[in-house]
XYZ file of C-alpha atoms in Angstrom:
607
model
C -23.267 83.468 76.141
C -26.632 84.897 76.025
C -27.992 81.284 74.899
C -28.154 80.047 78.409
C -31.529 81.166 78.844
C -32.650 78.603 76.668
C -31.481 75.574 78.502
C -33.966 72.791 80.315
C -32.669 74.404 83.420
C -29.869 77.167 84.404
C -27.392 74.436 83.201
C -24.515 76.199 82.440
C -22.227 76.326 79.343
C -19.456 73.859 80.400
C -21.375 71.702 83.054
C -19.600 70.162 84.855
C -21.866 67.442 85.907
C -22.476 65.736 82.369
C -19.203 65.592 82.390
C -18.864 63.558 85.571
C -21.868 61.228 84.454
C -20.460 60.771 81.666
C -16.139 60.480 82.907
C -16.525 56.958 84.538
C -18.825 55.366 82.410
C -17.873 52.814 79.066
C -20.350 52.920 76.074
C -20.480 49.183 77.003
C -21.241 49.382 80.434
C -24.244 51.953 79.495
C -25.582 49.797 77.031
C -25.693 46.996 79.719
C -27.358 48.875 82.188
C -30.130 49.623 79.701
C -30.293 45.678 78.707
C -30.950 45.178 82.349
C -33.320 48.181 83.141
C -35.118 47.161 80.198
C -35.159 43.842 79.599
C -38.484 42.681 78.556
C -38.957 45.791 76.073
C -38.750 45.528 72.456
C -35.422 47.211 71.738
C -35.052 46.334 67.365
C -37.872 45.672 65.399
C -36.373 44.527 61.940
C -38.689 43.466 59.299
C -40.773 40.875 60.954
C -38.107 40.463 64.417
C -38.444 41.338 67.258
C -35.856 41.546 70.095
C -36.409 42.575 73.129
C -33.299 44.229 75.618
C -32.845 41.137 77.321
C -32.320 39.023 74.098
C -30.041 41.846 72.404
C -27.584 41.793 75.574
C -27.493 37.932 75.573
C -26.237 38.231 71.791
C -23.961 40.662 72.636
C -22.725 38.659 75.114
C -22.090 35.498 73.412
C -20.456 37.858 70.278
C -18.030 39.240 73.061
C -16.942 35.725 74.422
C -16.634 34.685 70.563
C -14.331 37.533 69.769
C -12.231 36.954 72.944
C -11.873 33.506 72.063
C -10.571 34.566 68.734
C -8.203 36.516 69.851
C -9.467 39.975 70.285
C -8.205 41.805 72.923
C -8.316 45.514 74.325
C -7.156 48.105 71.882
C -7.650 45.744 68.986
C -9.736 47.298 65.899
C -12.424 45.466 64.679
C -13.732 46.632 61.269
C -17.799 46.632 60.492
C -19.182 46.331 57.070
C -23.150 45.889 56.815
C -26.044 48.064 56.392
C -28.298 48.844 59.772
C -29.200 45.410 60.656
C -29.262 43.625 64.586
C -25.884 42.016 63.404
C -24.834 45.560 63.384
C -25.425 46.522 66.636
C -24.368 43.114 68.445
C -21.001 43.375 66.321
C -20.553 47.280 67.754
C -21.515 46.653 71.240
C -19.759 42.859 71.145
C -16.527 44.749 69.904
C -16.525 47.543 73.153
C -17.249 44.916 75.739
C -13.949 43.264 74.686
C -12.219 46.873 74.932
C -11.914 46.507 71.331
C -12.592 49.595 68.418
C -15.118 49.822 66.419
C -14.384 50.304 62.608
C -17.441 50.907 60.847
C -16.609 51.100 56.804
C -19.310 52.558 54.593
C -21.271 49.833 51.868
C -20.490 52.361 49.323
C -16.619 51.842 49.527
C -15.166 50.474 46.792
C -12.566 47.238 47.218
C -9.691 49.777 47.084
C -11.035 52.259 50.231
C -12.078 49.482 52.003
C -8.439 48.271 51.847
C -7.238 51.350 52.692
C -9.695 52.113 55.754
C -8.933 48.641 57.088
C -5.182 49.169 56.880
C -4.638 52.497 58.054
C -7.126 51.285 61.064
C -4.863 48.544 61.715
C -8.115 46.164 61.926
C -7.411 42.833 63.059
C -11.007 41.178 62.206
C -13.834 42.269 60.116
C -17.595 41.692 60.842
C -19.295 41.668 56.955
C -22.622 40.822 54.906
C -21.813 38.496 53.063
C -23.145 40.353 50.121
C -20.354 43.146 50.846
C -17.805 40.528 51.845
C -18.153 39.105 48.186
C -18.017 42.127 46.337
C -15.685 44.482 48.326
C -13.290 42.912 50.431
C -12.811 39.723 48.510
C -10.839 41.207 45.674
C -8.705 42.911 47.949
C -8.432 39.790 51.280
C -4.877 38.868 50.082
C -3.439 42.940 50.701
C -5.300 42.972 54.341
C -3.701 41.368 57.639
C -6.376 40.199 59.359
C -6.682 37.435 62.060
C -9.730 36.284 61.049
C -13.446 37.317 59.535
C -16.877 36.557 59.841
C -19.749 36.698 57.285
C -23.428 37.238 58.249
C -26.466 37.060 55.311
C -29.192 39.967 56.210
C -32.083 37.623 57.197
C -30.149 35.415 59.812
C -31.383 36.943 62.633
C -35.136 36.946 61.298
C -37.610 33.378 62.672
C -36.281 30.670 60.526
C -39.547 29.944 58.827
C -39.225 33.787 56.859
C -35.661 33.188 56.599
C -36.350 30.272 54.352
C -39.126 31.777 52.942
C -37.417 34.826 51.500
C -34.152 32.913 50.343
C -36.167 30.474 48.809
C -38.339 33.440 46.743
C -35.315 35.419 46.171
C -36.752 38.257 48.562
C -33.445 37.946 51.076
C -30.223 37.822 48.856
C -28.099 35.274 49.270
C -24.412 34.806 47.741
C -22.140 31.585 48.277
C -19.320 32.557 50.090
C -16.436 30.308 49.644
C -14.888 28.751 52.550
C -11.105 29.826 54.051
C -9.724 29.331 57.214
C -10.089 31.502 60.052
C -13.435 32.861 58.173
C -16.766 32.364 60.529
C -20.148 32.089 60.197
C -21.723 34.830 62.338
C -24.097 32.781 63.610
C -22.159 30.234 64.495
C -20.180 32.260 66.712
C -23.726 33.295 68.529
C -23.381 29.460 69.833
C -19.572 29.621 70.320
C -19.713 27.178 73.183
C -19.744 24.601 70.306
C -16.794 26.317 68.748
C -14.809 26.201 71.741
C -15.705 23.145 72.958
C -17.628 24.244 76.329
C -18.828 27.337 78.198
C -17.077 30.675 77.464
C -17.665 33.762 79.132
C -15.980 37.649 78.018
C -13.130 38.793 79.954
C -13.964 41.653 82.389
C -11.819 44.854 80.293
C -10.738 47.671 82.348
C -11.692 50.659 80.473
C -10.276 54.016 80.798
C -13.579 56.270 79.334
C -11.418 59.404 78.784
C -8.706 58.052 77.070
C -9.378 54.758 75.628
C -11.025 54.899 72.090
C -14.243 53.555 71.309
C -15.169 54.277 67.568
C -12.668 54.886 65.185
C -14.888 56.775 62.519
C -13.573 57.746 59.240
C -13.908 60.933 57.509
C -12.819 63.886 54.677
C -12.880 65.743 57.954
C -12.493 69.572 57.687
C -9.033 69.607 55.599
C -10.734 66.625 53.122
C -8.295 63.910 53.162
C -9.633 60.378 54.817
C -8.630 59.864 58.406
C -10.069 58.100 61.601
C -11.396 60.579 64.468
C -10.895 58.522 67.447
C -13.723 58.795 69.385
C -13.632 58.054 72.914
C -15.946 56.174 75.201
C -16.353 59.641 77.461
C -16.804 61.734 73.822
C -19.949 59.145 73.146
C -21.729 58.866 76.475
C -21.351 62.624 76.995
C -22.815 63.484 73.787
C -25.844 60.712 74.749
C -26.140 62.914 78.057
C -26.069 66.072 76.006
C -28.771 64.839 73.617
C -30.428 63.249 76.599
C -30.310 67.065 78.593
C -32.194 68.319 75.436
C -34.936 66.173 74.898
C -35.858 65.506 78.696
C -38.485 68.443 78.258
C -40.395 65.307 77.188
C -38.314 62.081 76.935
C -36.454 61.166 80.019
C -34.755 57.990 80.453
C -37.047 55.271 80.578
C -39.539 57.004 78.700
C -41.382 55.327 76.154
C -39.665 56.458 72.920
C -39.875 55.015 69.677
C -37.779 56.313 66.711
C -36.873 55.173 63.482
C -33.445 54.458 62.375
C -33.388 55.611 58.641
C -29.859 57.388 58.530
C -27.020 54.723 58.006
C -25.625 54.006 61.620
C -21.789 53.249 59.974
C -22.350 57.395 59.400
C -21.486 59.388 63.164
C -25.061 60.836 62.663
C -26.798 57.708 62.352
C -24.875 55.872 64.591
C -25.423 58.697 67.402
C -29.181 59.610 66.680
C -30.321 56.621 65.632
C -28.261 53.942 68.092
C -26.110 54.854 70.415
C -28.768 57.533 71.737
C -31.954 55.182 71.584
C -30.463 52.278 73.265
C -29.027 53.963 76.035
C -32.297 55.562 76.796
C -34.506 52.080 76.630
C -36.207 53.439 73.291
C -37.425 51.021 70.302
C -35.773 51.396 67.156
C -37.564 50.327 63.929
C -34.459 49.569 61.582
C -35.574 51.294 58.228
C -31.771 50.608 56.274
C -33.145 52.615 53.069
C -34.768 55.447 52.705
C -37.750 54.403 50.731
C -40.410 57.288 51.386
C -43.700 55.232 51.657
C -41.932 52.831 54.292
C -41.145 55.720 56.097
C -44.339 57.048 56.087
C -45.834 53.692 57.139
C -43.387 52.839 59.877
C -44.367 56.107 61.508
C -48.107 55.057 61.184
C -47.916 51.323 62.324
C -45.287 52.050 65.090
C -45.943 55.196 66.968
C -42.757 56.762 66.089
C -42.305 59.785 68.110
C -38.751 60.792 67.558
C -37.953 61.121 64.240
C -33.920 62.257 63.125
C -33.261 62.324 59.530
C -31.892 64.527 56.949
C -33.234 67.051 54.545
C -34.127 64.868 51.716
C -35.610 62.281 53.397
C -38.142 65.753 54.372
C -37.994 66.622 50.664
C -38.871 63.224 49.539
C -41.599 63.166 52.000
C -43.101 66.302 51.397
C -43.577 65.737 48.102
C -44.731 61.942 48.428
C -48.394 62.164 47.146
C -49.571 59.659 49.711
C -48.516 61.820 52.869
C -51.662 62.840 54.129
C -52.946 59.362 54.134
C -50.459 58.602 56.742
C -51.489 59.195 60.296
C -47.928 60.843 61.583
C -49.555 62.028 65.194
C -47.019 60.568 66.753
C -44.373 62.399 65.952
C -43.340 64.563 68.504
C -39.493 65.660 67.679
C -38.216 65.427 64.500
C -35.062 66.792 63.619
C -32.643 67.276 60.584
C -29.152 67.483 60.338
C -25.492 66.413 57.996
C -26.759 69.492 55.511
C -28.549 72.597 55.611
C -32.170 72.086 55.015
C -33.892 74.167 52.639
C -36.044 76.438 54.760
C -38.975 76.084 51.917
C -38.646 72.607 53.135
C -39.182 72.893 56.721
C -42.411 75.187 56.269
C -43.816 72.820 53.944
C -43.263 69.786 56.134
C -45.023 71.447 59.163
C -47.633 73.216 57.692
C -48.722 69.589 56.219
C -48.167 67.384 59.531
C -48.448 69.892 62.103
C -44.682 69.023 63.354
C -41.847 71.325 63.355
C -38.296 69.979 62.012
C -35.858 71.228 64.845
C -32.400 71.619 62.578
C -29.259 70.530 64.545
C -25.672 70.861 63.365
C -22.877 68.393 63.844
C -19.563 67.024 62.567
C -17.884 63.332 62.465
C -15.061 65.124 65.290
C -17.879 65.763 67.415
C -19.527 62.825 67.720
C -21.172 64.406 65.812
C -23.681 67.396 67.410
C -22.978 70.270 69.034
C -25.928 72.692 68.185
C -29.613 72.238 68.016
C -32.577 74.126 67.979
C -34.133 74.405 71.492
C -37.913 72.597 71.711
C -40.505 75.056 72.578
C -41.579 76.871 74.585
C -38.294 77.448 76.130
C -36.558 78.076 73.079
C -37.262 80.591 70.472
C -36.668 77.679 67.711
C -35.329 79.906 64.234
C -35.975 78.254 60.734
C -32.685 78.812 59.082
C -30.806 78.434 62.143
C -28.440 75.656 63.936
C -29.538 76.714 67.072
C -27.766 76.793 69.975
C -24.614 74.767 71.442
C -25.847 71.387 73.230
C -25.167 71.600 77.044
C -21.871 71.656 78.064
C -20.959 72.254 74.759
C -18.548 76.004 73.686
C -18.959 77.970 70.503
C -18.086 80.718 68.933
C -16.613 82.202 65.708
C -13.151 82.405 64.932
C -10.364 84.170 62.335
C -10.447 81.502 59.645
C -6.347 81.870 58.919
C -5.687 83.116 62.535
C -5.873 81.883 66.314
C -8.783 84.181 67.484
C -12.327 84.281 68.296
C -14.532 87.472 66.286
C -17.206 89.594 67.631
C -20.726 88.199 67.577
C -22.593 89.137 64.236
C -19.193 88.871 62.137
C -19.055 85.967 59.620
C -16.186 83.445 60.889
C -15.340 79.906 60.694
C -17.565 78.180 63.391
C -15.176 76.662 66.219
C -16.228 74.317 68.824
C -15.524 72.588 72.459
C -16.841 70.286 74.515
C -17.292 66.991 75.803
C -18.100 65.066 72.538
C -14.862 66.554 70.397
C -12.636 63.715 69.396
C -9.355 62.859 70.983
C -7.837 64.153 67.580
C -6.944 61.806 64.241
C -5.614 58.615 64.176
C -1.609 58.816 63.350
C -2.364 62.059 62.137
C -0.260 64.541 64.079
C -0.116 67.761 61.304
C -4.006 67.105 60.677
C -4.576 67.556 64.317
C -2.038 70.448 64.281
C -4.406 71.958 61.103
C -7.275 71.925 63.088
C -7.095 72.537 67.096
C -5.773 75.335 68.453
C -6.197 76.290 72.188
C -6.841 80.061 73.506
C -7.487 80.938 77.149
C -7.079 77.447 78.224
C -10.048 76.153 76.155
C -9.138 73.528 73.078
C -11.283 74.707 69.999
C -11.685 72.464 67.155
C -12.267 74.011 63.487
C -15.722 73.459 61.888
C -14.536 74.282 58.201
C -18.014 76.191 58.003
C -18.554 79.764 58.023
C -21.160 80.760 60.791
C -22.656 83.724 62.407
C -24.354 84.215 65.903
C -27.005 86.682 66.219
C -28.087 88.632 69.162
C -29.864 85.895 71.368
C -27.450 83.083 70.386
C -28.459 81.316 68.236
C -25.729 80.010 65.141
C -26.311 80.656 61.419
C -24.023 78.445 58.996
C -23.147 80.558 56.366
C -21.587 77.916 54.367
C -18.630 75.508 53.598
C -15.366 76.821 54.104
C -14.328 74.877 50.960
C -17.604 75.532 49.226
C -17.124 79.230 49.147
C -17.128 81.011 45.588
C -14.558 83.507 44.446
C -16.406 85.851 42.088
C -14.402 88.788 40.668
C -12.711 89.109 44.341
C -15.968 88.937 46.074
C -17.424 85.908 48.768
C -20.098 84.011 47.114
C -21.866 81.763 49.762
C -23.929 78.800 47.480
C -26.314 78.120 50.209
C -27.855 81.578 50.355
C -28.069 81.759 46.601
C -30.015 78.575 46.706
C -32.554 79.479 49.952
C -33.303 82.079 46.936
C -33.649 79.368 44.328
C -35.806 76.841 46.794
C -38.194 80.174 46.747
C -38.830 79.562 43.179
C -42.607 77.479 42.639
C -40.655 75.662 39.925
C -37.989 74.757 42.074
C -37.856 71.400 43.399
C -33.867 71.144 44.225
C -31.400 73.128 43.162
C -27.434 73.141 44.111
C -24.806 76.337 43.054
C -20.915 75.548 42.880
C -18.485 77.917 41.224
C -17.221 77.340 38.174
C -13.399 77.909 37.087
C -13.123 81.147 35.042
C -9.873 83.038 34.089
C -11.774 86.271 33.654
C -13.262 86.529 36.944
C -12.188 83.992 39.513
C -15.246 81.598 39.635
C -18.746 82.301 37.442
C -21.948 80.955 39.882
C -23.600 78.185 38.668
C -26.630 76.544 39.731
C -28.183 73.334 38.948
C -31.715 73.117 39.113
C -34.452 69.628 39.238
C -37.611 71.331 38.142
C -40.959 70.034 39.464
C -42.834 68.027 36.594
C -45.173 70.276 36.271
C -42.668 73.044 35.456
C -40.541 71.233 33.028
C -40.590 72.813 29.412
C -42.494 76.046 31.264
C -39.498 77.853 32.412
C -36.551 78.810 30.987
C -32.926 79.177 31.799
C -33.104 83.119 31.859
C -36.192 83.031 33.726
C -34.474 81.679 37.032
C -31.348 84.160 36.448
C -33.913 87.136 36.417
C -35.867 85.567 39.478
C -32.308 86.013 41.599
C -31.189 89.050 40.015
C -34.283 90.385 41.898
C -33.440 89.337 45.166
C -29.851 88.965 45.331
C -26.631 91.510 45.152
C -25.093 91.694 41.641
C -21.849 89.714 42.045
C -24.348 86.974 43.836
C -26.788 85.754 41.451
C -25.956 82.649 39.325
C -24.731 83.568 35.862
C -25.220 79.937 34.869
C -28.286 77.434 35.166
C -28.392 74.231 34.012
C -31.409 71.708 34.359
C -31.221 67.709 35.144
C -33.468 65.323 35.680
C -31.641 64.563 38.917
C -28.287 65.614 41.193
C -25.906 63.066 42.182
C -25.874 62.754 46.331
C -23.708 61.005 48.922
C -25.335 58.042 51.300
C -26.580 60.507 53.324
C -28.401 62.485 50.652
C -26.047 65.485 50.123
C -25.886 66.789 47.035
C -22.572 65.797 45.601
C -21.123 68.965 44.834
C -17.285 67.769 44.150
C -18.954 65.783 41.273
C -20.239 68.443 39.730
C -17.364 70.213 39.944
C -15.355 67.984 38.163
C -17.818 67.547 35.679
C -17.880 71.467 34.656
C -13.847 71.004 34.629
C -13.799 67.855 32.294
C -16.352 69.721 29.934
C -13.967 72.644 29.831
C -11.055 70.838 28.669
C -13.296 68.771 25.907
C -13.291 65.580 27.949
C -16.353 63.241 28.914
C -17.930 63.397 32.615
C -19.649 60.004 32.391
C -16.895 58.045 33.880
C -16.949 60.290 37.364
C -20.438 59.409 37.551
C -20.293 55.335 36.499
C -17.926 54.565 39.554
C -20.301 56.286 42.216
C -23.199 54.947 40.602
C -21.795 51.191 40.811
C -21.951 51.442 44.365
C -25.694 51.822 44.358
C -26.582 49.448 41.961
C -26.671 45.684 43.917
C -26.433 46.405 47.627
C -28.545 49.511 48.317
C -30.483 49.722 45.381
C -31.430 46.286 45.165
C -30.714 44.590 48.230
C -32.948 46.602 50.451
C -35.398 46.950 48.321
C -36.123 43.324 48.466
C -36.122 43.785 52.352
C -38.103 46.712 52.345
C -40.853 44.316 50.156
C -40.418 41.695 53.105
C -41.182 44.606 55.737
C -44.246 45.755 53.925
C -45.566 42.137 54.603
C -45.947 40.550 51.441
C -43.788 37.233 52.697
């Protein structure tokens, strides 16, 4: 494991100390500590709130005796649906200090997944903006057996004179949400007292960090079917520690940190980088729900930020905002970039205009979700293009995609992973668990579903998707080295390759290109096929190109290759695309679209 070297210290491998910090410990009972430790210092900033560590455990606390009194009890699963908000974390942290799960359901989920997410779960209550809880659970409340729910609007926890203000000016959405029994106002339950009828206080819950569940977090996972990775209390605190082990070069705990929460914290990535992480360590988020690139770039400015997680086209987006260098981003001192593989044209741009390298991590939703990172100088070597190494106290290696065996370093392999932070396994899913552990030499390895490589000082290359790999006249065709060649293209501004069904030779490479403006109508189809022709094996370069105006992307900004897909299959048979699209696009319109911009307006101060 030659990556050792590049540790803080001579920590080894499998450490057995972060995992005795970590084996006692609830996610709760972490969180408190900090509340304490920290209790005059501004832990959320959202929009024009502040709330310090001492307020934000108070809430919790009164959320926790409100839930109790409703009839939550340990083991119970309590579903979240809101955007990054302080109702968000009060509901998550309210929810564990009961011994309860944590259920958090994507915006973006139609009625129908939403009722299947909350069933499956088993959730007895659900936490919901009242925006959401109109349009998504609503038309589905009469299928789900839940003991009760409560509906918050996104400015109640802002001062009450800019709550008024922005209802009354239509900046803070508001929807009428009709009345039903055993359906609370969230605030109301902050003075619960009243509810009950006199003082209240949460039970003391005897929690059991190894084995009792603390997030159940859905996912396609690595065979692409939704399912719940339980996530214990011991998987999340060790993967803080881990996290914590990598940045104390410069952050310890206690340390003044300031980051910016712009990844969606019902996503693992989010909720670990951008939460759990921060408030364990005393840090100050500034909540940043959407992101809008000029907010970004002004949050940085007006707040210090210093740590900065957030995926590659948030850096695309931001590179190529023409404001940037009017935006003092000093402050930044670790910024980092995971979910996809950033474009490595990307990363030099962004540091060669701020000064600031982006340190590239790798994680999944089983793992809480990271397990490799690249090493801050000037201990590590830090490789553009690679994952970096495993986190401390974290295995990896490469293994036999169809077999139970680990390959030589420098063979491609499907990346396989143990530690600390790897999920219990799948809620009631005992052949998906089956599909995807396997355990040699006493160690448990999970399967990635990526192809990886390791080169000779460590350090981990994703190849690509397991399920993204093209089949082209028997050959492998990996789509993210054809487009590292694209990105290299000055006309190139994104550009995504899938394979394409075709009888003759398996799958034909196609890539789909967003030209920058000042290329469009300059270069031609051809043009780009010649450009890889030039720099790639034959049976590599894309045989197709196509150009858009835009690519369609998940909530996290990956391009939405399953879409495209489908689209190249529907156009095959004669049939229209536009109705893949309409559904996906539905989900932005209203809440994300709309909804935060209006916030985002309120943040920039025009209230």
């Amino acid at each position: 494991m030659p990556w050792v070297e590049f540790y803080a210290d001579e920590t080894v491998p499998m450490d057995p100390l972060l995992a005795m910090r970590s084996k006692g410990v609830s996610l709760y009972e972490m969180f408190r500590r900090s509340c304490e430790d920290f209790a005059d210092r501004d832990a959320l900033i959202f929009i024009m709130r502040k709330i310090t560590y001492g307020e934000l455990g108070d809430y919790v606390k009164k959320m926790a005796a409100a839930l109790h009194f409703l009839g939550i009890e340990k083991g119970d699963r309590v579903a979240l649906l809101m955007p990054n908000s302080p109702q968000f974390v009060i509901s998550y942290y309210a929810t564990l200090a009961v011994g309860g799960i944590v259920v958090p359901l994507s915006p973006l989920l139609t009625p129908s997944e939403i009722e299947f997410e909350v069933k499956d779960s088993g959730a007895s209550a659900i936490i919901a903006m009242d925006v959401l809880f109109v349009e998504r659970v609503l038309p589905v409340r009469d299928k789900l057996n839940l003991k009760f729910e409560v509906v918050t609007n996104i400015g109640d926890m802002l001062q009450g004179a800019v709550k008024s203000l922005g209802k009354l000016i239509g900046r803070i959405p508001s929807v009428r949400v009709p009345s039903a029994p055993n359906r609370y106002n969230f605030m109301d339950l902050l003075n619960i007292e009243v509810l009950a009828g006199g003082p209240i206080e949460p039970p003391k819950v005897e929690i059991n960090p190894k084995e009792d569940v603390a997030v159940l977090q859905y996912t396609g996972g690595t065979t692409g079917t939704p399912k719940g990775a339980m996530l214990t209390h011991f998987n999340i605190v060790s993967q803080c520690r881990q996290l914590e082990e990598w940045l104390r070069s410069s952050f310890m705990r206690g340390a003044r940190m300031v980051t910016a929460a712009v990844i969606p914290w019902f996503h693992i990535y989010g909720q670990t980088t951008g939460m759990n992480l921060p408030l364990l360590g005393g840090a100050t988020i500034v909540i940043l729900p959407a992101p809008e690139t000029k907010e970004i770039l002004k949050a940085i400015e007006k707040y210090k930020v210093n740590v900065f997680p957030a995926v590659p086209l948030i850096f695309l987006n931001m590179v190529e905002h023409p404001d940037i260098n009017k935006y003092d981003l000093s402050s930044l001192k670790f910024v980092s970039s995971g979910a996809f593989a950033l474009p490595v044209e990307v990363a030099k741009k962004f540091e060669s205009m701020t000064g600031v390298p982006i340190l590239e991590g790798y994680g999944l939703t089983e793992a809480c979700p990271v397990t490799h990172v690249n090493t801050p100088p000037p201990r590590g070597l830090r490789k553009i293009g690679s994952i970096g190494i495993p986190l401390p106290g974290t295995l990896a290696a490469v293994a036999d995609p169809e077999e139970d065996r680990l390959l030589p370093m420098g063979e491609i392999g499907e990346l396989v992973v143990a530690g600390p932070q790897v999920m219990k396994g799948y809620w009631n899913r005992p052949e998906e668990n089956r599909k995807v552990f396997f355990t040699l030499d006493g160690i448990k390895w999970l399967r990635t579903g990526d192809f990886a490589r390791i080169d000779e000082n460590g350090y981990f290359y994703i190849v690509d998707r397991k399920k993204d790999m093209i089949k082209y006249k028997g050959y492998q065709v990996f789509p993210r080295e054809v487009e590292e060649v694209l990105y290299q293209h000055p006309a190139v501004l994104e550009a995504v390759v899938v394979g394409v069904p075709d009888p003759g030779v398996g799958e034909n490479v196609k890539a789909f290109i967003v030209l920058r403006p000042e290329y469009k109508g300059k270069v031609t189809e051809e043009e780009i096929i010649e450009w890889c022709k030039k720099r790639l094996a034959a049976y590599k370069y894309p045989r197709l190109v196509e150009f858009r105006d835009s690519i369609p992307k998940t909530y996290v900004g990956k391009a939405w290759r399953r879409l495209l897909v489908e689209e190249e299959k529907r156009k095959m048979e004669g049939k229209s695309a536009e109705d893949i699209y309409k559904q996906e696009e539905e989900r932005y319109k209203g809440f994300v679209g709309e909804l935060w911009k209006k916030t985002l307006d309120e943040a920039s101060g025009k209230l």
